Short mmCIF file of C-alpha atoms and ligand atoms in Angstrom, two decimals:
data_model
loop_
_atom_site.label_atom_id
_atom_site.label_comp_id
_atom_site.label_asym_id
_atom_site.label_seq_id
_atom_site.Cartn_x
_atom_site.Cartn_y
_atom_site.Cartn_z
CA MET A 1 -100.27 57.37 13.32
CA SER A 2 -97.27 55.77 11.76
CA HIS A 3 -95.18 52.82 12.79
CA VAL A 4 -91.67 54.05 13.62
CA LEU A 5 -88.61 51.96 14.48
CA VAL A 6 -86.26 53.74 16.90
CA THR A 7 -82.92 51.94 17.15
CA GLY A 8 -81.08 52.74 20.37
CA GLY A 9 -84.41 53.82 21.84
CA ALA A 10 -83.30 52.94 25.38
CA GLY A 11 -80.38 55.36 25.15
CA PHE A 12 -79.87 59.02 25.94
CA VAL A 13 -81.19 60.70 22.78
CA GLY A 14 -83.24 57.73 21.55
CA SER A 15 -85.37 57.57 24.70
CA PHE A 16 -86.37 61.22 24.30
CA VAL A 17 -87.31 60.56 20.68
CA VAL A 18 -89.44 57.60 21.85
CA ASP A 19 -91.19 59.74 24.47
CA ALA A 20 -91.98 62.44 21.92
CA LEU A 21 -93.23 59.96 19.30
CA VAL A 22 -95.44 58.12 21.82
CA ALA A 23 -96.78 61.48 23.03
CA ARG A 24 -97.82 62.42 19.51
CA GLY A 25 -99.59 59.08 19.06
CA ASP A 26 -97.14 57.16 16.87
CA ASP A 27 -96.78 53.42 17.12
CA VAL A 28 -93.16 52.95 18.29
CA ARG A 29 -90.88 49.91 18.26
CA VAL A 30 -87.49 50.13 19.95
CA VAL A 31 -84.57 47.85 19.24
CA ASP A 32 -81.65 48.20 21.66
CA CYS A 33 -78.76 45.96 22.74
CA LEU A 34 -78.23 47.79 26.07
CA HIS A 35 -74.52 48.12 25.28
CA PRO A 36 -72.48 47.99 28.53
CA ALA A 37 -70.53 51.15 27.60
CA ALA A 38 -73.82 53.03 27.91
CA HIS A 39 -75.93 50.94 30.31
CA ARG A 40 -75.07 49.27 33.59
CA GLN A 41 -78.64 48.03 33.88
CA ARG A 42 -81.97 48.34 32.09
CA PRO A 43 -82.97 52.00 32.43
CA ASP A 44 -85.91 52.93 34.64
CA TYR A 45 -87.24 55.61 32.28
CA LEU A 46 -88.42 53.34 29.47
CA ASN A 47 -91.69 54.51 27.98
CA PRO A 48 -94.45 51.93 28.58
CA GLY A 49 -96.19 53.13 25.43
CA ALA A 50 -93.48 51.66 23.16
CA GLU A 51 -92.71 48.07 22.17
CA TYR A 52 -89.19 46.92 23.16
CA LEU A 53 -87.10 44.39 21.29
CA TRP A 54 -83.90 43.62 23.23
CA GLY A 55 -81.22 42.49 20.83
CA ASP A 56 -78.23 43.38 18.72
CA LEU A 57 -78.92 44.72 15.24
CA ARG A 58 -75.80 42.95 13.97
CA ASP A 59 -77.84 39.77 14.30
CA PRO A 60 -79.78 39.43 11.02
CA GLU A 61 -82.71 37.85 12.83
CA VAL A 62 -82.99 40.81 15.21
CA ALA A 63 -82.75 43.23 12.26
CA CYS A 64 -85.46 41.27 10.45
CA ARG A 65 -87.85 41.32 13.44
CA ALA A 66 -87.10 44.98 14.18
CA THR A 67 -88.04 46.14 10.69
CA ALA A 68 -91.31 44.20 10.30
CA GLY A 69 -94.11 46.55 9.29
CA VAL A 70 -92.31 49.83 9.97
CA ALA A 71 -93.10 52.95 7.94
CA ALA A 72 -90.12 55.03 9.11
CA VAL A 73 -86.76 54.45 10.80
CA CYS A 74 -84.98 56.66 13.31
CA HIS A 75 -81.48 55.18 13.69
CA GLN A 76 -79.99 56.33 17.00
CA ALA A 77 -78.12 53.17 18.05
CA SER A 78 -74.42 53.90 18.11
CA MET A 79 -71.24 53.72 20.12
CA VAL A 80 -70.31 57.34 20.80
CA GLY A 81 -67.36 59.33 22.08
CA LEU A 82 -63.61 59.10 21.59
CA GLY A 83 -63.25 55.81 23.45
CA VAL A 84 -60.21 54.58 25.37
CA ASP A 85 -57.67 53.96 22.61
CA PHE A 86 -57.36 52.59 19.09
CA ALA A 87 -58.31 49.09 20.25
CA ASP A 88 -61.88 50.41 20.34
CA VAL A 89 -61.82 50.41 16.53
CA THR A 90 -63.40 46.98 16.25
CA GLY A 91 -66.26 47.88 18.59
CA TYR A 92 -67.03 51.16 16.81
CA VAL A 93 -66.92 49.58 13.36
CA ALA A 94 -69.00 46.57 14.46
CA HIS A 95 -71.70 48.55 16.27
CA ASN A 96 -71.85 51.60 14.00
CA ASP A 97 -71.02 50.34 10.50
CA GLY A 98 -71.88 46.64 10.92
CA ALA A 99 -75.23 47.18 12.64
CA THR A 100 -76.20 49.85 10.10
CA ALA A 101 -75.36 47.45 7.28
CA GLU A 102 -77.57 44.73 8.79
CA LEU A 103 -80.37 47.21 9.36
CA LEU A 104 -80.20 48.41 5.75
CA HIS A 105 -80.00 44.82 4.52
CA ALA A 106 -83.19 43.97 6.43
CA LEU A 107 -84.92 47.08 5.08
CA HIS A 108 -83.86 46.11 1.56
CA ASP A 109 -85.37 42.64 2.05
CA ARG A 110 -88.62 44.34 3.02
CA ASP A 111 -88.56 46.80 0.07
CA PHE A 112 -88.64 49.66 2.58
CA THR A 113 -89.03 53.07 0.94
CA GLY A 114 -90.05 55.11 4.02
CA ARG A 115 -88.18 57.94 5.71
CA PHE A 116 -84.84 57.18 7.33
CA VAL A 117 -83.45 59.59 9.91
CA LEU A 118 -79.87 58.97 11.05
CA ALA A 119 -78.20 60.29 14.19
CA SER A 120 -74.97 61.67 12.76
CA SER A 121 -72.53 64.08 14.33
CA MET A 122 -70.67 67.33 13.78
CA VAL A 123 -67.49 65.28 14.16
CA VAL A 124 -67.82 64.39 10.44
CA TYR A 125 -66.55 67.93 9.68
CA GLY A 126 -63.22 67.25 11.32
CA ASP A 127 -61.67 70.50 12.46
CA GLY A 128 -64.55 72.67 11.32
CA ARG A 129 -64.23 75.71 9.07
CA TYR A 130 -61.48 78.32 9.26
CA ARG A 131 -60.29 81.54 7.69
CA CYS A 132 -56.73 82.76 7.26
CA ALA A 133 -56.21 86.53 7.31
CA ARG A 134 -54.06 86.20 4.15
CA HIS A 135 -55.50 83.17 2.32
CA GLY A 136 -59.22 83.34 3.04
CA ALA A 137 -61.28 80.16 3.67
CA VAL A 138 -58.96 77.17 4.13
CA ALA A 139 -59.28 73.54 5.19
CA PRO A 140 -56.59 72.87 7.81
CA ASP A 141 -54.84 69.55 8.26
CA ALA A 142 -55.19 67.71 11.57
CA ARG A 143 -53.35 69.58 14.33
CA ARG A 144 -49.67 68.65 14.59
CA LEU A 145 -48.43 66.69 17.57
CA ASP A 146 -45.49 69.05 18.16
CA ASP A 147 -47.89 72.04 18.16
CA LEU A 148 -50.12 70.36 20.73
CA GLU A 149 -47.10 69.41 22.86
CA ARG A 150 -46.05 73.04 23.17
CA GLY A 151 -49.59 74.35 23.70
CA PHE A 152 -50.21 75.83 20.26
CA TRP A 153 -53.86 74.83 20.06
CA ASP A 154 -55.32 76.38 16.93
CA PRO A 155 -55.03 74.76 13.51
CA ARG A 156 -52.61 76.40 11.10
CA CYS A 157 -53.14 77.73 7.59
CA PRO A 158 -51.91 75.04 5.15
CA GLU A 159 -50.43 77.85 2.97
CA CYS A 160 -48.58 80.08 5.43
CA GLY A 161 -48.75 78.31 8.82
CA ALA A 162 -50.51 81.22 10.57
CA ALA A 163 -53.10 80.52 13.28
CA LEU A 164 -56.62 80.42 11.81
CA ALA A 165 -59.88 82.02 12.93
CA PRO A 166 -62.86 79.61 13.25
CA GLU A 167 -66.11 80.15 11.33
CA THR A 168 -69.61 78.68 11.48
CA VAL A 169 -69.80 75.29 9.73
CA THR A 170 -72.61 74.81 7.27
CA GLU A 171 -73.71 71.47 5.88
CA ASP A 172 -71.91 72.00 2.58
CA ALA A 173 -68.52 72.06 4.36
CA PRO A 174 -66.15 69.25 3.33
CA THR A 175 -66.17 66.25 5.63
CA SER A 176 -62.89 65.13 7.17
CA PRO A 177 -63.26 62.67 10.07
CA ARG A 178 -60.34 62.84 12.52
CA ASN A 179 -60.96 59.79 14.71
CA VAL A 180 -62.48 56.32 14.51
CA TYR A 181 -65.88 57.35 15.81
CA ALA A 182 -66.08 60.21 13.31
CA ALA A 183 -65.10 57.86 10.48
CA THR A 184 -67.93 55.48 11.41
CA LYS A 185 -70.47 58.32 11.58
CA LEU A 186 -69.52 59.46 8.10
CA HIS A 187 -69.61 55.89 6.84
CA GLN A 188 -73.13 55.49 8.30
CA GLU A 189 -74.13 58.58 6.30
CA HIS A 190 -72.61 57.15 3.12
CA LEU A 191 -74.15 53.69 3.53
CA THR A 192 -77.58 55.13 4.19
CA ALA A 193 -77.30 57.56 1.29
CA ALA A 194 -76.49 54.61 -0.99
CA TYR A 195 -79.59 52.81 0.26
CA ALA A 196 -81.71 55.92 -0.21
CA ARG A 197 -80.53 56.37 -3.80
CA GLU A 198 -81.21 52.78 -4.73
CA HIS A 199 -84.65 52.63 -3.07
CA ALA A 200 -85.79 56.24 -3.62
CA SER A 201 -86.35 56.57 0.12
CA PRO A 202 -86.03 59.99 1.79
CA PHE A 203 -82.94 60.17 4.01
CA VAL A 204 -81.96 62.80 6.57
CA ALA A 205 -78.67 62.85 8.51
CA LEU A 206 -78.93 64.95 11.67
CA ARG A 207 -75.47 66.17 12.60
CA TYR A 208 -75.78 66.60 16.35
CA HIS A 209 -73.56 69.10 18.08
CA ASN A 210 -72.74 68.62 21.78
CA VAL A 211 -75.86 67.08 23.27
CA TYR A 212 -76.46 67.24 27.03
CA GLY A 213 -79.41 66.76 29.37
CA PRO A 214 -81.18 64.27 31.61
CA ARG A 215 -80.38 60.56 31.06
CA MET A 216 -76.93 61.44 29.71
CA PRO A 217 -74.55 58.55 30.45
CA ARG A 218 -72.32 59.25 33.44
CA ASP A 219 -68.66 60.02 32.87
CA THR A 220 -66.95 57.18 31.08
CA PRO A 221 -64.39 57.37 28.24
CA TYR A 222 -67.45 57.33 25.99
CA ALA A 223 -69.27 60.25 27.64
CA GLY A 224 -69.39 63.86 26.50
CA VAL A 225 -67.66 66.64 28.39
CA ALA A 226 -70.84 68.03 30.00
CA SER A 227 -71.34 64.73 31.81
CA ILE A 228 -67.68 64.58 32.90
CA PHE A 229 -67.83 68.14 34.28
CA ARG A 230 -71.11 67.51 36.07
CA SER A 231 -69.74 64.40 37.78
CA ALA A 232 -66.65 66.33 38.89
CA LEU A 233 -68.81 69.09 40.38
CA GLN A 234 -70.99 66.56 42.17
CA ARG A 235 -67.87 65.11 43.78
CA GLY A 236 -66.84 68.63 44.80
CA ASP A 237 -63.97 68.72 42.26
CA ALA A 238 -63.19 71.45 39.76
CA PRO A 239 -64.01 70.60 36.13
CA ALA A 240 -60.66 69.95 34.38
CA VAL A 241 -60.66 71.95 31.15
CA PHE A 242 -58.18 70.74 28.51
CA GLU A 243 -56.14 72.90 26.12
CA ASP A 244 -56.72 76.58 26.98
CA GLY A 245 -60.49 76.32 27.40
CA ARG A 246 -61.07 78.58 24.38
CA GLN A 247 -62.14 75.73 22.08
CA ARG A 248 -65.66 76.46 20.85
CA ARG A 249 -68.65 74.11 20.80
CA ASP A 250 -72.43 74.40 20.58
CA PHE A 251 -74.18 72.68 23.51
CA VAL A 252 -77.69 71.61 22.55
CA HIS A 253 -80.29 70.23 24.96
CA VAL A 254 -81.51 66.68 24.35
CA SER A 255 -85.15 67.83 24.15
CA ASP A 256 -84.22 70.04 21.18
CA VAL A 257 -82.44 67.12 19.53
CA ALA A 258 -85.54 64.95 20.00
CA ALA A 259 -87.67 67.72 18.47
CA ALA A 260 -85.35 67.86 15.45
CA ASN A 261 -85.82 64.11 14.98
CA LEU A 262 -89.60 64.41 14.98
CA LEU A 263 -89.46 67.25 12.46
CA ALA A 264 -87.12 65.19 10.25
CA LEU A 265 -89.39 62.14 10.48
CA SER A 266 -92.45 64.08 9.36
CA ALA A 267 -90.85 66.44 6.83
CA ASP A 268 -91.95 66.52 3.18
CA ALA A 269 -90.53 63.74 0.99
CA ASP A 270 -88.17 66.11 -0.81
CA VAL A 271 -86.56 67.34 2.45
CA CYS A 272 -83.40 65.25 2.58
CA GLY A 273 -79.67 65.44 3.28
CA PRO A 274 -77.55 66.62 6.20
CA PHE A 275 -78.72 69.09 8.87
CA ASN A 276 -76.81 70.59 11.77
CA VAL A 277 -78.65 70.20 15.05
CA ALA A 278 -77.30 72.93 17.31
CA THR A 279 -78.50 76.09 19.03
CA GLY A 280 -76.66 78.59 16.82
CA ALA A 281 -75.26 80.15 20.03
CA PRO A 282 -71.82 78.55 20.55
CA CYS A 283 -69.56 79.19 23.53
CA THR A 284 -66.07 78.32 24.68
CA LEU A 285 -65.57 75.22 26.74
CA TYR A 286 -64.48 77.39 29.66
CA GLU A 287 -67.73 79.38 29.46
CA MET A 288 -69.76 76.16 29.52
CA ALA A 289 -67.74 74.91 32.52
CA CYS A 290 -68.40 78.21 34.35
CA ASP A 291 -72.13 78.05 33.56
CA LEU A 292 -72.33 74.51 34.91
CA ALA A 293 -70.26 75.31 38.00
CA GLY A 294 -72.49 78.36 38.57
CA ALA A 295 -75.54 76.10 38.52
CA PHE A 296 -74.03 74.15 41.44
CA GLY A 297 -73.98 77.30 43.59
CA SER A 298 -71.37 79.67 44.91
CA ALA A 299 -69.57 76.96 46.93
CA ALA A 300 -68.78 74.94 43.78
CA PRO A 301 -65.11 74.96 42.72
CA ALA A 302 -64.25 77.14 39.73
CA PRO A 303 -63.23 75.29 36.55
CA ALA A 304 -59.49 74.68 36.23
CA VAL A 305 -57.77 75.07 32.87
CA VAL A 306 -55.30 72.21 33.13
CA GLY A 307 -53.83 72.24 29.60
CA GLY A 308 -53.21 68.84 28.06
CA TYR A 309 -55.02 67.46 25.06
CA ARG A 310 -56.54 64.38 23.44
CA LEU A 311 -55.11 63.63 20.02
CA GLY A 312 -58.47 62.86 18.37
CA ASP A 313 -60.09 66.10 19.55
CA VAL A 314 -60.99 68.83 17.12
CA ARG A 315 -60.43 72.45 18.10
CA HIS A 316 -63.55 74.47 17.27
CA VAL A 317 -66.79 73.20 15.75
CA PHE A 318 -70.02 75.15 15.74
CA GLY A 319 -72.67 74.72 13.13
CA GLY A 320 -75.08 77.01 11.34
CA THR A 321 -78.75 76.19 11.93
CA GLU A 322 -80.22 78.09 8.96
CA ARG A 323 -80.82 75.01 6.80
CA ALA A 324 -82.61 73.17 9.65
CA ARG A 325 -84.72 76.25 10.37
CA ARG A 326 -85.69 76.77 6.73
CA LEU A 327 -86.38 73.17 5.69
CA LEU A 328 -87.35 71.44 8.94
CA GLY A 329 -88.80 74.38 10.87
CA TYR A 330 -86.29 73.63 13.67
CA THR A 331 -85.07 76.14 16.22
CA ALA A 332 -83.61 75.25 19.61
CA ALA A 333 -85.95 76.15 22.45
CA VAL A 334 -83.60 75.65 25.43
CA GLU A 335 -81.09 78.40 26.19
CA ARG A 336 -77.72 77.03 27.34
CA ARG A 337 -77.68 78.47 30.88
CA ASP A 338 -81.25 77.29 31.58
CA GLY A 339 -80.49 73.85 30.17
CA LEU A 340 -77.27 73.49 32.17
CA ALA A 341 -78.97 74.66 35.38
CA ASP A 342 -81.60 71.97 34.88
CA PHE A 343 -78.90 69.41 34.01
CA ALA A 344 -77.04 70.18 37.26
CA ARG A 345 -80.15 69.28 39.26
CA GLN A 346 -80.81 65.93 37.53
CA ALA A 347 -79.89 62.65 39.21
CA LEU A 348 -76.97 60.80 37.64
CA ARG A 349 -77.90 57.92 35.37
CA PRO A 350 -77.16 54.66 37.19
C1 UD1 L 1 -68.97 65.14 21.41
C2 UD1 L 1 -69.15 63.66 21.61
C3 UD1 L 1 -69.37 62.95 20.33
C4 UD1 L 1 -70.55 63.55 19.61
C5 UD1 L 1 -70.32 65.04 19.45
C6 UD1 L 1 -71.55 65.67 18.86
C7 UD1 L 1 -68.11 62.34 23.31
C8 UD1 L 1 -66.82 61.90 23.92
N1 UD1 L 1 -67.98 63.13 22.27
O1 UD1 L 1 -67.76 65.37 20.69
O2 UD1 L 1 -69.64 61.58 20.55
O3 UD1 L 1 -70.75 62.98 18.35
O4 UD1 L 1 -70.08 65.65 20.70
O5 UD1 L 1 -72.67 65.40 19.66
O6 UD1 L 1 -69.19 62.00 23.73
N2 UD1 L 1 -62.65 68.05 27.44
C9 UD1 L 1 -62.14 68.65 28.58
N3 UD1 L 1 -62.13 67.94 29.74
C10 UD1 L 1 -62.59 66.65 29.83
C11 UD1 L 1 -63.11 66.04 28.66
C12 UD1 L 1 -63.13 66.76 27.48
O7 UD1 L 1 -61.71 69.80 28.54
O8 UD1 L 1 -62.55 66.08 30.92
C13 UD1 L 1 -62.66 68.82 26.18
C14 UD1 L 1 -62.12 68.09 24.98
O9 UD1 L 1 -60.72 68.18 24.93
C15 UD1 L 1 -62.80 68.84 23.84
C16 UD1 L 1 -64.15 69.26 24.44
O10 UD1 L 1 -64.01 69.10 25.85
O11 UD1 L 1 -62.07 69.99 23.51
C17 UD1 L 1 -65.34 68.44 23.98
O12 UD1 L 1 -65.09 67.11 24.26
P1 UD1 L 1 -66.17 65.92 24.10
O13 UD1 L 1 -67.47 66.29 24.64
O14 UD1 L 1 -65.53 64.72 24.68
O15 UD1 L 1 -66.18 65.64 22.54
P2 UD1 L 1 -66.61 66.36 21.20
O16 UD1 L 1 -65.48 66.18 20.26
O17 UD1 L 1 -67.07 67.76 21.39
#
């Protein structure tokens, strides 16, 4: 039994990690600020087997109390999503970078050398990995505004301008954050890696792909697309699919993400670095929308490809899971259609 701190343990992914840790007999402390972008009220699913510390990690006193006596840290607390507009920059930097800095500072004061597992994201890869028929593997620039305006959705080859074919992203791919949230996720990785080097503590960054499942926040500017589509279907509206619906993602069930966290927390000391957390079975956004609509029954409206775009969005990202399988023993257990059918039946989070 080890003493694990789960930051953001009242949230969507964090609460599943807490449940799994309590179930395996670990001693769990949660620190959570119940950020209003994620919580309208204190959730009703909190695990009574964990200790809860309500406070903001940016407060050094909260960080100090949270870290007392812990043997491992699972850092899930984060502002997620694309947000409303650039004015969100201060919130993302404060809650993602600032809180991580205070947490690491408190761990430093306590000479912490235990395992540190960070919730990172596939968004650190930017536009993913692509191949040009003429120039081979290339790293495209961010998509051009004039291309998006006229509905040319795929990134172009930086050499010849041709449309590129997407490939599976492995953890050795260059990072290239394309929005504020992505920049803070990469910075969290860098800050924690610096701590790990200086304190010889094992550090794992789990790069989540598109997580969905029960307790997912309802549709807000900070929610993922699965939640937005589910809310539309519950209202009887068609899911509005941006671009041409052919953008590819890997939708991974929250229970698989929690399982990856437990494996990362108990891995051998030399198992470190970034890991994709995905299913290895990507799909287009339109396919996901059809699966979800199908789960609502034959009367549900079919998804509508409405065009349009969000500037910070990346086109295709789907990650290879070989490294996680080999070093963590992770494989996703929930198949997308089963997971989405279950998701469609869940009550919305208040
Ligand atoms: C999502 C999360 C991100 C997380 C990452 C990995 C959000 C907003 N984004 O990134 O925090 O780190 O997964 O877990 O939570 N779309 C529509 N219609 C809509 C909304 C979105 O078609 O109403 C499209 C978008 O244009 C995009 C795709 O759906 O092409 C995915 O969007 P979204 O889930 O918001 O963001 P990701 O970039 O995949």
